[in-house]
CSV table of C-alpha atoms in Angstrom, one decimal:
chain,number,residue,atom,x,y,z
L,1,MET,CA,78.7,110.5,58.3
L,2,LYS,CA,81.0,109.6,55.8
L,3,VAL,CA,81.0,105.3,56.4
L,4,LEU,CA,84.2,103.1,55.0
L,5,VAL,CA,82.0,99.5,55.0
L,6,VAL,CA,85.0,96.4,54.2
L,7,GLY,CA,84.8,93.7,51.9
L,8,ALA,CA,81.6,96.1,50.3
L,9,ASN,CA,82.1,93.9,46.6
L,10,GLY,CA,81.0,91.2,48.5
L,11,HIS,CA,77.4,89.4,48.5
L,12,THR,CA,76.4,91.6,52.3
L,13,GLY,CA,78.8,94.5,51.0
L,14,ARG,CA,76.9,95.5,48.0
L,15,LEU,CA,74.0,95.1,50.1
L,16,LEU,CA,74.8,97.3,52.6
L,17,VAL,CA,75.9,100.0,50.3
L,18,GLN,CA,73.5,99.5,48.3
L,19,PHE,CA,71.7,100.1,51.4
L,20,LEU,CA,73.3,103.1,53.3
L,21,ALA,CA,72.8,105.1,49.6
L,22,ASN,CA,68.9,104.7,49.7
L,23,ASN,CA,68.0,104.5,53.1
L,24,SER,CA,69.7,107.0,55.1
L,25,ASP,CA,72.0,110.1,55.4
L,26,HIS,CA,75.4,108.5,55.2
L,27,HIS,CA,77.9,108.0,52.5
L,28,PRO,CA,79.0,105.1,52.1
L,29,TYR,CA,82.7,104.5,51.2
L,30,ALA,CA,83.8,101.2,49.3
L,31,MET,CA,86.8,99.8,49.2
L,32,VAL,CA,87.8,96.6,47.9
L,33,ARG,CA,90.8,94.4,46.1
L,34,ASN,CA,90.4,95.2,42.9
L,35,GLU,CA,90.3,98.6,40.7
L,36,ASP,CA,87.8,96.6,38.1
L,37,GLN,CA,84.9,96.3,40.9
L,38,GLU,CA,85.0,100.1,41.0
L,39,GLU,CA,82.1,101.5,38.4
L,40,GLU,CA,80.1,98.0,39.7
L,41,LEU,CA,79.9,99.5,43.4
L,42,MET,CA,79.5,103.1,42.3
L,43,ASN,CA,76.5,102.3,40.3
L,44,LEU,CA,75.2,101.2,43.7
L,45,GLY,CA,75.4,104.1,46.0
L,46,ALA,CA,78.9,104.2,46.8
L,47,VAL,CA,80.4,107.8,47.0
L,48,GLU,CA,84.1,106.6,45.9
L,49,VAL,CA,85.9,103.2,46.0
L,50,ILE,CA,88.9,102.7,47.8
L,51,VAL,CA,91.0,100.2,46.3
L,52,ALA,CA,93.2,98.0,49.2
L,53,ASP,CA,93.7,94.9,50.6
L,54,LEU,CA,94.0,93.8,54.1
L,55,GLU,CA,96.9,91.9,54.0
L,56,GLU,CA,99.2,94.6,53.1
L,57,ASP,CA,99.2,97.9,54.5
L,58,ILE,CA,95.6,99.6,55.1
L,59,SER,CA,96.6,101.8,58.1
L,60,ARG,CA,95.7,105.1,56.0
L,61,VAL,CA,93.0,103.8,54.3
L,62,THR,CA,89.9,105.1,58.1
L,63,ASN,CA,91.7,108.4,57.7
L,64,GLY,CA,88.9,111.0,57.7
L,65,MET,CA,86.2,108.4,58.2
L,66,ASP,CA,83.5,108.6,60.8
L,67,ALA,CA,83.3,104.9,60.8
L,68,VAL,CA,83.7,101.6,59.3
L,69,ILE,CA,81.2,98.3,58.8
L,70,PHE,CA,84.1,95.2,58.5
L,71,ALA,CA,82.1,93.0,56.0
L,72,ALA,CA,85.0,91.1,55.1
L,73,GLY,CA,86.3,87.7,54.8
L,74,SER,CA,88.6,85.1,52.9
L,75,GLY,CA,85.7,82.8,52.1
L,76,SER,CA,84.2,79.8,51.9
L,77,LYS,CA,86.4,78.1,49.3
L,78,THR,CA,89.9,78.9,50.8
L,79,GLY,CA,92.0,77.0,53.8
L,80,PRO,CA,92.7,78.0,56.9
L,81,ASP,CA,95.4,80.3,56.6
L,82,LYS,CA,93.7,82.4,54.7
L,83,THR,CA,91.1,83.2,57.1
L,84,ILE,CA,93.6,83.7,59.9
L,85,SER,CA,94.9,86.7,57.4
L,86,VAL,CA,91.6,88.2,56.6
L,87,ASP,CA,89.3,87.4,59.0
L,88,GLN,CA,90.8,87.6,62.0
L,89,GLU,CA,94.4,90.1,61.6
L,90,GLY,CA,92.6,92.4,58.4
L,91,ALA,CA,90.3,93.2,61.1
L,92,ILE,CA,92.7,93.7,63.8
L,93,LYS,CA,94.9,95.8,61.0
L,94,LEU,CA,91.4,98.2,60.2
L,95,ILE,CA,90.7,98.6,64.0
L,96,ASP,CA,94.2,99.4,65.3
L,97,GLY,CA,94.0,102.9,62.2
L,98,ALA,CA,90.7,102.7,62.8
L,99,LYS,CA,91.5,104.2,66.8
L,100,SER,CA,94.1,106.4,65.1
L,101,SER,CA,92.6,107.8,63.0
L,102,GLY,CA,89.9,108.7,65.6
L,103,VAL,CA,87.2,106.6,63.8
L,104,LYS,CA,83.6,106.5,66.1
L,105,HIS,CA,82.2,103.3,66.1
L,106,PHE,CA,83.1,100.4,64.8
L,107,VAL,CA,80.9,97.3,63.4
L,108,MET,CA,81.7,94.2,63.0
L,109,LEU,CA,80.3,91.6,60.7
L,110,SER,CA,80.6,88.2,63.4
L,111,SER,CA,79.2,85.1,62.5
L,112,ILE,CA,76.3,83.0,65.7
L,113,GLY,CA,79.8,80.6,66.6
L,114,ALA,CA,81.9,83.0,67.3
L,115,ASP,CA,81.7,82.7,71.6
L,116,ASP,CA,82.3,79.1,71.2
L,117,PRO,CA,83.8,77.8,68.1
L,118,GLN,CA,83.5,73.9,67.5
L,119,GLY,CA,82.2,72.2,65.4
L,120,PRO,CA,83.3,72.2,60.8
L,121,ILE,CA,83.6,75.5,60.7
L,122,GLU,CA,86.5,75.9,64.1
L,123,HIS,CA,88.9,78.1,62.3
L,124,TYR,CA,86.5,80.4,61.0
L,125,LEU,CA,84.4,80.4,64.2
L,126,THR,CA,88.3,81.4,66.3
L,127,ALA,CA,89.4,84.3,63.7
L,128,LYS,CA,86.7,85.8,64.0
L,129,ARG,CA,86.4,86.0,67.9
L,130,ILE,CA,90.1,86.9,67.9
L,131,ALA,CA,88.8,89.3,66.0
L,132,ASP,CA,85.5,90.2,68.6
L,133,ASP,CA,87.2,90.1,71.0
L,134,HIS,CA,90.2,93.0,69.7
L,135,LEU,CA,87.3,95.5,69.2
L,136,LYS,CA,85.8,94.7,72.4
L,137,SER,CA,89.5,96.4,74.5
L,138,SER,CA,90.3,98.1,71.7
L,139,GLY,CA,88.2,101.6,73.4
L,140,LEU,CA,86.4,102.1,70.5
L,141,THR,CA,82.9,102.6,69.8
L,142,TYR,CA,81.6,99.7,68.6
L,143,THR,CA,78.6,96.8,67.2
L,144,ILE,CA,79.8,93.0,66.6
L,145,VAL,CA,77.0,91.2,64.1
L,146,ARG,CA,76.9,88.1,65.1
L,147,PRO,CA,73.9,86.6,62.6
L,148,GLY,CA,73.4,82.5,61.8
L,149,ARG,CA,73.2,80.8,57.9
L,150,LEU,CA,73.7,83.5,54.9
L,151,THR,CA,71.2,82.9,52.5
L,152,HIS,CA,70.3,84.5,48.9
L,153,ASP,CA,66.7,85.0,50.2
L,154,GLN,CA,64.8,88.1,49.8
L,155,PRO,CA,65.0,90.8,53.3
L,156,THR,CA,61.9,91.5,55.0
L,157,GLY,CA,62.7,93.3,57.3
L,158,LYS,CA,61.7,90.9,59.8
L,159,VAL,CA,64.3,89.2,62.8
L,160,GLU,CA,64.8,87.7,66.5
L,161,LEU,CA,67.7,89.7,67.7
L,162,ALA,CA,69.9,89.2,71.4
L,163,GLU,CA,72.9,88.8,73.2
L,164,LYS,CA,72.3,85.4,73.1
L,165,ILE,CA,70.3,82.7,70.8
L,166,GLU,CA,69.8,79.4,71.7
L,167,LEU,CA,69.8,77.3,68.3
L,168,MET,CA,67.2,74.5,68.3
L,169,ASP,CA,67.9,74.2,63.8
L,170,ASP,CA,68.9,75.4,61.0
L,171,ARG,CA,67.5,78.9,61.0
L,172,SER,CA,68.9,81.6,59.0
L,173,ILE,CA,68.6,85.1,57.6
L,174,PRO,CA,68.5,86.7,54.7
L,175,ARG,CA,72.8,89.2,53.3
L,176,GLY,CA,69.6,91.7,52.9
L,177,ASP,CA,68.8,91.7,57.2
L,178,VAL,CA,72.5,92.1,58.0
L,179,ALA,CA,72.5,94.4,55.8
L,180,HIS,CA,69.8,97.3,57.3
L,181,VAL,CA,71.1,95.0,60.6
L,182,LEU,CA,74.2,96.5,59.9
L,183,ALA,CA,73.3,100.2,59.0
L,184,ALA,CA,71.0,100.8,61.1
L,185,SER,CA,73.6,100.1,64.2
L,186,LEU,CA,74.7,103.4,63.1
L,187,LYS,CA,71.9,105.0,64.1
L,188,ILE,CA,70.5,102.8,67.1
L,189,GLU,CA,72.5,104.4,70.7
L,190,ASN,CA,70.9,101.0,72.6
L,191,SER,CA,73.4,99.5,69.8
L,192,LYS,CA,76.5,100.7,70.9
L,193,ASN,CA,79.9,99.0,72.8
L,194,LYS,CA,76.4,95.9,72.1
L,195,ILE,CA,77.0,92.1,70.8
L,196,MET,CA,74.2,91.2,69.0
L,197,GLU,CA,72.8,87.6,67.3
L,198,VAL,CA,70.9,88.2,65.0
L,199,LEU,CA,68.6,85.3,62.8
L,200,SER,CA,64.9,85.6,60.5
L,201,GLY,CA,62.1,86.2,62.6
L,202,ASP,CA,59.1,88.1,63.5
L,203,LYS,CA,60.2,92.0,65.4
L,204,ASP,CA,61.2,94.6,62.8
L,205,ILE,CA,64.5,95.5,62.7
L,206,ASP,CA,64.3,98.7,64.6
L,207,SER,CA,62.5,98.1,67.2
L,208,ALA,CA,64.0,94.7,67.7
L,209,MET,CA,67.8,96.8,68.0
L,210,GLU,CA,66.1,99.4,70.3
L,211,MET,CA,65.1,97.0,72.9
L,212,LEU,CA,67.7,94.8,72.6
């Protein structure tokens, strides 16, 4: 499939492009805001780099794509306005465009806590919840992946994955394992029209998803 990776220059996005290029039959198309990022993403395995901004017109970026993986974010250093503009409204525009373009599968990188936004990042979790709800009601085939705290640790290929995980402590998951889950969502039938919370654990990623 032709897979549009949105937010391809982010930490998780770069790992996702690389994973799709090296561990799947899919063809990653990297969407970024800055054309200066093109060379690095092509070196990681992107078939093509598409320069577009989630805060502007993105009505055509999904044309010809079979699947979309939304891994974009405004970043932890921005305020609520930018979070709403990118994580919420940017995602909503992309979902609508994907539906109009006949995209077969839309995979959303969300966050644990988006089902009940509260605490110091409530504005971020609320934006994620609104985007997730829009995707669920869009009519698109979807997968919503909600990881816990992301780290730069080496991926293990092992996770705990369920529709709902009760957090007992400050658990986390390497970004590389999240990229693996996002990519595997495209091939594992059982992941379609599901919400998956995911943390580091002791089950192989593909097996955990098939058992969901």
